[in-house]
């Protein structure tokens, strides 16, 4: 599991952030880092079963900062597909329809 750190209100990490002792990643930074981590893990036979933290809708208002996106995992996988296709100079990809969001992001 790869879960970039989220800052929730009224926590120690929230207090640290407010004092300037902690700076959360932006969404784009977290997507880039997680994409790289996923590629490294998968290339080394390490199965990643979850990307990003699932936060129930009723708790999302408690997120104060950090790289939260409800489709974080799909965005990471789309980045990975795009980077592999670009590096390999692939122009056409055949894929099952359930993976469409990874190819057309």
GROMACS .gro file of N, CA and C in nm:
model
  315
    1UNK      N    1   0.084  -0.118   0.000
    1UNK     CA    2   0.000   0.000   0.000
    1UNK      C    3   0.088   0.125   0.000
    2UNK      N    4   0.050   0.218  -0.082
    2UNK     CA    5   0.121   0.346  -0.086
    2UNK      C    6   0.017   0.455  -0.059
    3UNK      N    7   0.032   0.519   0.056
    3UNK     CA    8  -0.061   0.625   0.096
    3UNK      C    9   0.018   0.752   0.126
    4UNK      N   10   0.016   0.849   0.035
    4UNK     CA   11   0.081   0.976   0.068
    4UNK      C   12   0.014   1.037   0.192
    5UNK      N   13   0.089   1.108   0.270
    5UNK     CA   14   0.041   1.160   0.397
    5UNK      C   15  -0.061   1.271   0.379
    6UNK      N   16  -0.174   1.253   0.446
    6UNK     CA   17  -0.278   1.356   0.451
    6UNK      C   18  -0.274   1.418   0.591
    7UNK      N   19  -0.307   1.544   0.598
    7UNK     CA   20  -0.312   1.614   0.726
    7UNK      C   21  -0.459   1.632   0.764
    8UNK      N   22  -0.497   1.575   0.877
    8UNK     CA   23  -0.633   1.589   0.926
    8UNK      C   24  -0.638   1.697   1.034
    9UNK      N   25  -0.749   1.767   1.038
    9UNK     CA   26  -0.767   1.874   1.137
    9UNK      C   27  -0.754   1.818   1.279
   10UNK      N   28  -0.706   1.902   1.369
   10UNK     CA   29  -0.697   1.870   1.512
   10UNK      C   30  -0.609   1.748   1.543
   11UNK      N   31  -0.500   1.734   1.468
   11UNK     CA   32  -0.403   1.627   1.494
   11UNK      C   33  -0.267   1.691   1.521
   12UNK      N   34  -0.174   1.612   1.570
   12UNK     CA   35  -0.039   1.662   1.593
   12UNK      C   36   0.024   1.709   1.463
   13UNK      N   37   0.002   1.635   1.356
   13UNK     CA   38   0.060   1.674   1.227
   13UNK      C   39   0.000   1.808   1.181
   14UNK      N   40  -0.126   1.830   1.206
   14UNK     CA   41  -0.190   1.957   1.174
   14UNK      C   42  -0.123   2.072   1.251
   15UNK      N   43  -0.096   2.049   1.379
   15UNK     CA   44  -0.029   2.151   1.459
   15UNK      C   45   0.112   2.179   1.405
   16UNK      N   46   0.182   2.072   1.367
   16UNK     CA   47   0.316   2.089   1.310
   16UNK      C   48   0.310   2.170   1.180
   17UNK      N   49   0.210   2.141   1.098
   17UNK     CA   50   0.195   2.212   0.971
   17UNK      C   51   0.167   2.361   0.997
   18UNK      N   52   0.081   2.387   1.093
   18UNK     CA   53   0.049   2.527   1.124
   18UNK      C   54   0.170   2.604   1.176
   19UNK      N   55   0.261   2.535   1.248
   19UNK     CA   56   0.382   2.600   1.298
   19UNK      C   57   0.490   2.611   1.191
   20UNK      N   58   0.470   2.543   1.079
   20UNK     CA   59   0.569   2.545   0.973
   20UNK      C   60   0.672   2.434   0.984
   21UNK      N   61   0.648   2.337   1.074
   21UNK     CA   62   0.741   2.225   1.091
   21UNK      C   63   0.714   2.110   0.995
   22UNK      N   64   0.604   2.115   0.926
   22UNK     CA   65   0.570   2.010   0.828
   22UNK      C   66   0.504   2.076   0.708
   23UNK      N   67   0.548   2.035   0.589
   23UNK     CA   68   0.490   2.085   0.466
   23UNK      C   69   0.439   1.966   0.386
   24UNK      N   70   0.309   1.955   0.367
   24UNK     CA   71   0.255   1.841   0.291
   24UNK      C   72   0.290   1.851   0.143
   25UNK      N   73   0.292   1.736   0.079
   25UNK     CA   74   0.313   1.732  -0.066
   25UNK      C   75   0.193   1.791  -0.137
   26UNK      N   76   0.216   1.847  -0.255
   26UNK     CA   77   0.105   1.885  -0.341
   26UNK      C   78   0.053   1.757  -0.407
   27UNK      N   79  -0.064   1.766  -0.467
   27UNK     CA   80  -0.117   1.650  -0.537
   27UNK      C   81  -0.024   1.607  -0.650
   28UNK      N   82   0.027   1.703  -0.726
   28UNK     CA   83   0.116   1.668  -0.837
   28UNK      C   84   0.246   1.603  -0.788
   29UNK      N   85   0.304   1.654  -0.680
   29UNK     CA   86   0.425   1.592  -0.623
   29UNK      C   87   0.396   1.448  -0.581
   30UNK      N   88   0.285   1.428  -0.514
   30UNK     CA   89   0.250   1.294  -0.467
   30UNK      C   90   0.223   1.199  -0.584
   31UNK      N   91   0.158   1.248  -0.689
   31UNK     CA   92   0.133   1.164  -0.806
   31UNK      C   93   0.264   1.122  -0.871
   32UNK      N   94   0.358   1.216  -0.886
   32UNK     CA   95   0.487   1.184  -0.949
   32UNK      C   96   0.565   1.083  -0.865
   33UNK      N   97   0.574   1.109  -0.735
   33UNK     CA   98   0.650   1.019  -0.647
   33UNK      C   99   0.587   0.880  -0.642
   34UNK      N  100   0.456   0.876  -0.632
   34UNK     CA  101   0.388   0.747  -0.622
   34UNK      C  102   0.398   0.670  -0.753
   35UNK      N  103   0.393   0.739  -0.865
   35UNK     CA  104   0.410   0.673  -0.994
   35UNK      C  105   0.549   0.608  -1.001
   36UNK      N  106   0.652   0.680  -0.959
   36UNK     CA  107   0.787   0.624  -0.958
   36UNK      C  108   0.797   0.504  -0.864
   37UNK      N  109   0.737   0.518  -0.746
   37UNK     CA  110   0.742   0.408  -0.649
   37UNK      C  111   0.670   0.284  -0.703
   38UNK      N  112   0.554   0.303  -0.765
   38UNK     CA  113   0.480   0.191  -0.821
   38UNK      C  114   0.562   0.119  -0.927
   39UNK      N  115   0.627   0.195  -1.014
   39UNK     CA  116   0.710   0.134  -1.119
   39UNK      C  117   0.824   0.053  -1.057
   40UNK      N  118   0.891   0.109  -0.958
   40UNK     CA  119   1.002   0.039  -0.893
   40UNK      C  120   0.954  -0.088  -0.825
   41UNK      N  121   0.846  -0.079  -0.750
   41UNK     CA  122   0.794  -0.196  -0.679
   41UNK      C  123   0.751  -0.305  -0.776
   42UNK      N  124   0.671  -0.269  -0.875
   42UNK     CA  125   0.620  -0.369  -0.969
   42UNK      C  126   0.734  -0.435  -1.048
   43UNK      N  127   0.835  -0.356  -1.086
   43UNK     CA  128   0.950  -0.412  -1.160
   43UNK      C  129   1.031  -0.510  -1.074
   44UNK      N  130   1.017  -0.498  -0.942
   44UNK     CA  131   1.090  -0.586  -0.851
   44UNK      C  132   1.000  -0.692  -0.788
   45UNK      N  133   0.884  -0.715  -0.850
   45UNK     CA  134   0.795  -0.821  -0.805
   45UNK      C  135   0.718  -0.792  -0.677
   46UNK      N  136   0.712  -0.666  -0.638
   46UNK     CA  137   0.639  -0.628  -0.517
   46UNK      C  138   0.501  -0.582  -0.559
   47UNK      N  139   0.399  -0.653  -0.515
   47UNK     CA  140   0.261  -0.622  -0.551
   47UNK      C  141   0.209  -0.508  -0.465
   48UNK      N  142   0.159  -0.405  -0.529
   48UNK     CA  143   0.098  -0.291  -0.459
   48UNK      C  144  -0.053  -0.310  -0.467
   49UNK      N  145  -0.117  -0.321  -0.351
   49UNK     CA  146  -0.260  -0.350  -0.351
   49UNK      C  147  -0.349  -0.228  -0.337
   50UNK      N  148  -0.292  -0.114  -0.298
   50UNK     CA  149  -0.374   0.007  -0.285
   50UNK      C  150  -0.287   0.130  -0.302
   51UNK      N  151  -0.343   0.229  -0.370
   51UNK     CA  152  -0.275   0.357  -0.391
   51UNK      C  153  -0.366   0.467  -0.341
   52UNK      N  154  -0.317   0.547  -0.248
   52UNK     CA  155  -0.398   0.654  -0.193
   52UNK      C  156  -0.488   0.603  -0.082
   53UNK      N  157  -0.524   0.693   0.004
   53UNK     CA  158  -0.606   0.659   0.119
   53UNK      C  159  -0.753   0.679   0.086
   54UNK      N  160  -0.835   0.577   0.116
   54UNK     CA  161  -0.980   0.592   0.099
   54UNK      C  162  -1.032   0.669   0.220
   55UNK      N  163  -1.093   0.782   0.194
   55UNK     CA  164  -1.151   0.863   0.301
   55UNK      C  165  -1.301   0.869   0.274
   56UNK      N  166  -1.382   0.816   0.365
   56UNK     CA  167  -1.527   0.822   0.344
   56UNK      C  168  -1.574   0.966   0.325
   57UNK      N  169  -1.677   0.985   0.246
   57UNK     CA  170  -1.728   1.117   0.212
   57UNK      C  171  -1.754   1.201   0.336
   58UNK      N  172  -1.811   1.141   0.439
   58UNK     CA  173  -1.846   1.218   0.559
   58UNK      C  174  -1.723   1.264   0.638
   59UNK      N  175  -1.606   1.210   0.611
   59UNK     CA  176  -1.485   1.251   0.681
   59UNK      C  177  -1.394   1.343   0.598
   60UNK      N  178  -1.428   1.362   0.473
   60UNK     CA  179  -1.341   1.442   0.385
   60UNK      C  180  -1.327   1.586   0.430
   61UNK      N  181  -1.427   1.640   0.499
   61UNK     CA  182  -1.417   1.779   0.545
   61UNK      C  183  -1.311   1.793   0.654
   62UNK      N  184  -1.264   1.681   0.708
   62UNK     CA  185  -1.160   1.685   0.811
   62UNK      C  186  -1.019   1.687   0.753
   63UNK      N  187  -1.007   1.676   0.622
   63UNK     CA  188  -0.875   1.683   0.558
   63UNK      C  189  -0.835   1.831   0.551
   64UNK      N  190  -0.727   1.864   0.619
   64UNK     CA  191  -0.680   2.003   0.621
   64UNK      C  192  -0.582   2.032   0.506
   65UNK      N  193  -0.504   1.932   0.469
   65UNK     CA  194  -0.403   1.951   0.364
   65UNK      C  195  -0.352   1.815   0.319
   66UNK      N  196  -0.277   1.818   0.213
   66UNK     CA  197  -0.217   1.695   0.162
   66UNK      C  198  -0.278   1.656   0.029
   67UNK      N  199  -0.217   1.557  -0.035
   67UNK     CA  200  -0.253   1.519  -0.172
   67UNK      C  201  -0.373   1.424  -0.181
   68UNK      N  202  -0.490   1.471  -0.142
   68UNK     CA  203  -0.607   1.385  -0.150
   68UNK      C  204  -0.674   1.400  -0.286
   69UNK      N  205  -0.711   1.287  -0.344
   69UNK     CA  206  -0.794   1.283  -0.464
   69UNK      C  207  -0.872   1.153  -0.458
   70UNK      N  208  -1.003   1.156  -0.483
   70UNK     CA  209  -1.083   1.033  -0.471
   70UNK      C  210  -1.042   0.924  -0.570
   71UNK      N  211  -0.976   0.962  -0.679
   71UNK     CA  212  -0.930   0.863  -0.778
   71UNK      C  213  -0.777   0.863  -0.787
   72UNK      N  214  -0.712   0.877  -0.673
   72UNK     CA  215  -0.566   0.886  -0.670
   72UNK      C  216  -0.500   0.767  -0.740
   73UNK      N  217  -0.544   0.646  -0.710
   73UNK     CA  218  -0.485   0.527  -0.769
   73UNK      C  219  -0.496   0.523  -0.920
   74UNK      N  220  -0.612   0.561  -0.972
   74UNK     CA  221  -0.629   0.564  -1.118
   74UNK      C  222  -0.540   0.669  -1.182
   75UNK      N  223  -0.522   0.782  -1.114
   75UNK     CA  224  -0.435   0.887  -1.168
   75UNK      C  225  -0.289   0.840  -1.171
   76UNK      N  226  -0.245   0.767  -1.068
   76UNK     CA  227  -0.109   0.713  -1.065
   76UNK      C  228  -0.091   0.612  -1.179
   77UNK      N  229  -0.186   0.522  -1.194
   77UNK     CA  230  -0.176   0.420  -1.300
   77UNK      C  231  -0.178   0.483  -1.438
   78UNK      N  232  -0.258   0.589  -1.455
   78UNK     CA  233  -0.260   0.660  -1.583
   78UNK      C  234  -0.123   0.724  -1.610
   79UNK      N  235  -0.063   0.783  -1.508
   79UNK     CA  236   0.072   0.841  -1.524
   79UNK      C  237   0.172   0.735  -1.564
   80UNK      N  238   0.162   0.618  -1.502
   80UNK     CA  239   0.256   0.510  -1.531
   80UNK      C  240   0.239   0.460  -1.675
   81UNK      N  241   0.115   0.440  -1.717
   81UNK     CA  242   0.089   0.396  -1.855
   81UNK      C  243   0.144   0.499  -1.953
   82UNK      N  244   0.119   0.627  -1.925
   82UNK     CA  245   0.166   0.733  -2.013
   82UNK      C  246   0.319   0.736  -2.020
   83UNK      N  247   0.384   0.723  -1.907
   83UNK     CA  248   0.531   0.730  -1.907
   83UNK      C  249   0.592   0.609  -1.979
   84UNK      N  250   0.532   0.492  -1.961
   84UNK     CA  251   0.582   0.372  -2.032
   84UNK      C  252   0.560   0.388  -2.182
   85UNK      N  253   0.443   0.434  -2.222
   85UNK     CA  254   0.413   0.452  -2.364
   85UNK      C  255   0.507   0.554  -2.427
   86UNK      N  256   0.531   0.664  -2.358
   86UNK     CA  257   0.621   0.767  -2.412
   86UNK      C  258   0.764   0.717  -2.421
   87UNK      N  259   0.810   0.649  -2.318
   87UNK     CA  260   0.949   0.599  -2.318
   87UNK      C  261   0.970   0.492  -2.425
   88UNK      N  262   0.866   0.415  -2.450
   88UNK     CA  263   0.875   0.306  -2.549
   88UNK      C  264   0.832   0.350  -2.689
   89UNK      N  265   0.789   0.476  -2.700
   89UNK     CA  266   0.740   0.531  -2.827
   89UNK      C  267   0.622   0.450  -2.882
   90UNK      N  268   0.536   0.407  -2.792
   90UNK     CA  269   0.415   0.332  -2.829
   90UNK      C  270   0.309   0.432  -2.874
   91UNK      N  271   0.247   0.403  -2.990
   91UNK     CA  272   0.145   0.494  -3.041
   91UNK      C  273   0.004   0.440  -3.020
   92UNK      N  274  -0.011   0.311  -3.019
   92UNK     CA  275  -0.144   0.251  -3.000
   92UNK      C  276  -0.137   0.149  -2.888
   93UNK      N  277  -0.240   0.148  -2.807
   93UNK     CA  278  -0.248   0.054  -2.696
   93UNK      C  279  -0.383  -0.015  -2.703
   94UNK      N  280  -0.383  -0.147  -2.696
   94UNK     CA  281  -0.508  -0.223  -2.685
   94UNK      C  282  -0.525  -0.257  -2.538
   95UNK      N  283  -0.645  -0.239  -2.489
   95UNK     CA  284  -0.669  -0.258  -2.347
   95UNK      C  285  -0.816  -0.293  -2.325
   96UNK      N  286  -0.844  -0.364  -2.216
   96UNK     CA  287  -0.985  -0.389  -2.181
   96UNK      C  288  -1.052  -0.257  -2.142
   97UNK      N  289  -1.179  -0.245  -2.167
   97UNK     CA  290  -1.250  -0.119  -2.142
   97UNK      C  291  -1.244  -0.075  -1.997
   98UNK      N  292  -1.228  -0.168  -1.904
   98UNK     CA  293  -1.223  -0.128  -1.763
   98UNK      C  294  -1.098  -0.045  -1.730
   99UNK      N  295  -0.998  -0.047  -1.818
   99UNK     CA  296  -0.876   0.031  -1.797
   99UNK      C  297  -0.875   0.161  -1.878
  100UNK      N  298  -0.987   0.201  -1.933
  100UNK     CA  299  -0.992   0.320  -2.016
  100UNK      C  300  -0.944   0.446  -1.943
  101UNK      N  301  -0.977   0.458  -1.815
  101UNK     CA  302  -0.935   0.577  -1.741
  101UNK      C  303  -0.784   0.586  -1.726
  102UNK      N  304  -0.714   0.474  -1.738
  102UNK     CA  305  -0.568   0.475  -1.726
  102UNK      C  306  -0.504   0.523  -1.856
  103UNK      N  307  -0.574   0.504  -1.967
  103UNK     CA  308  -0.519   0.537  -2.098
  103UNK      C  309  -0.560   0.676  -2.143
  104UNK      N  310  -0.680   0.714  -2.111
  104UNK     CA  311  -0.733   0.846  -2.147
  104UNK      C  312  -0.755   0.929  -2.024
  105UNK      N  313  -0.646   0.979  -1.966
  105UNK     CA  314  -0.659   1.061  -1.846
  105UNK      C  315  -0.647   1.207  -1.879
   0.00000   0.00000   0.00000
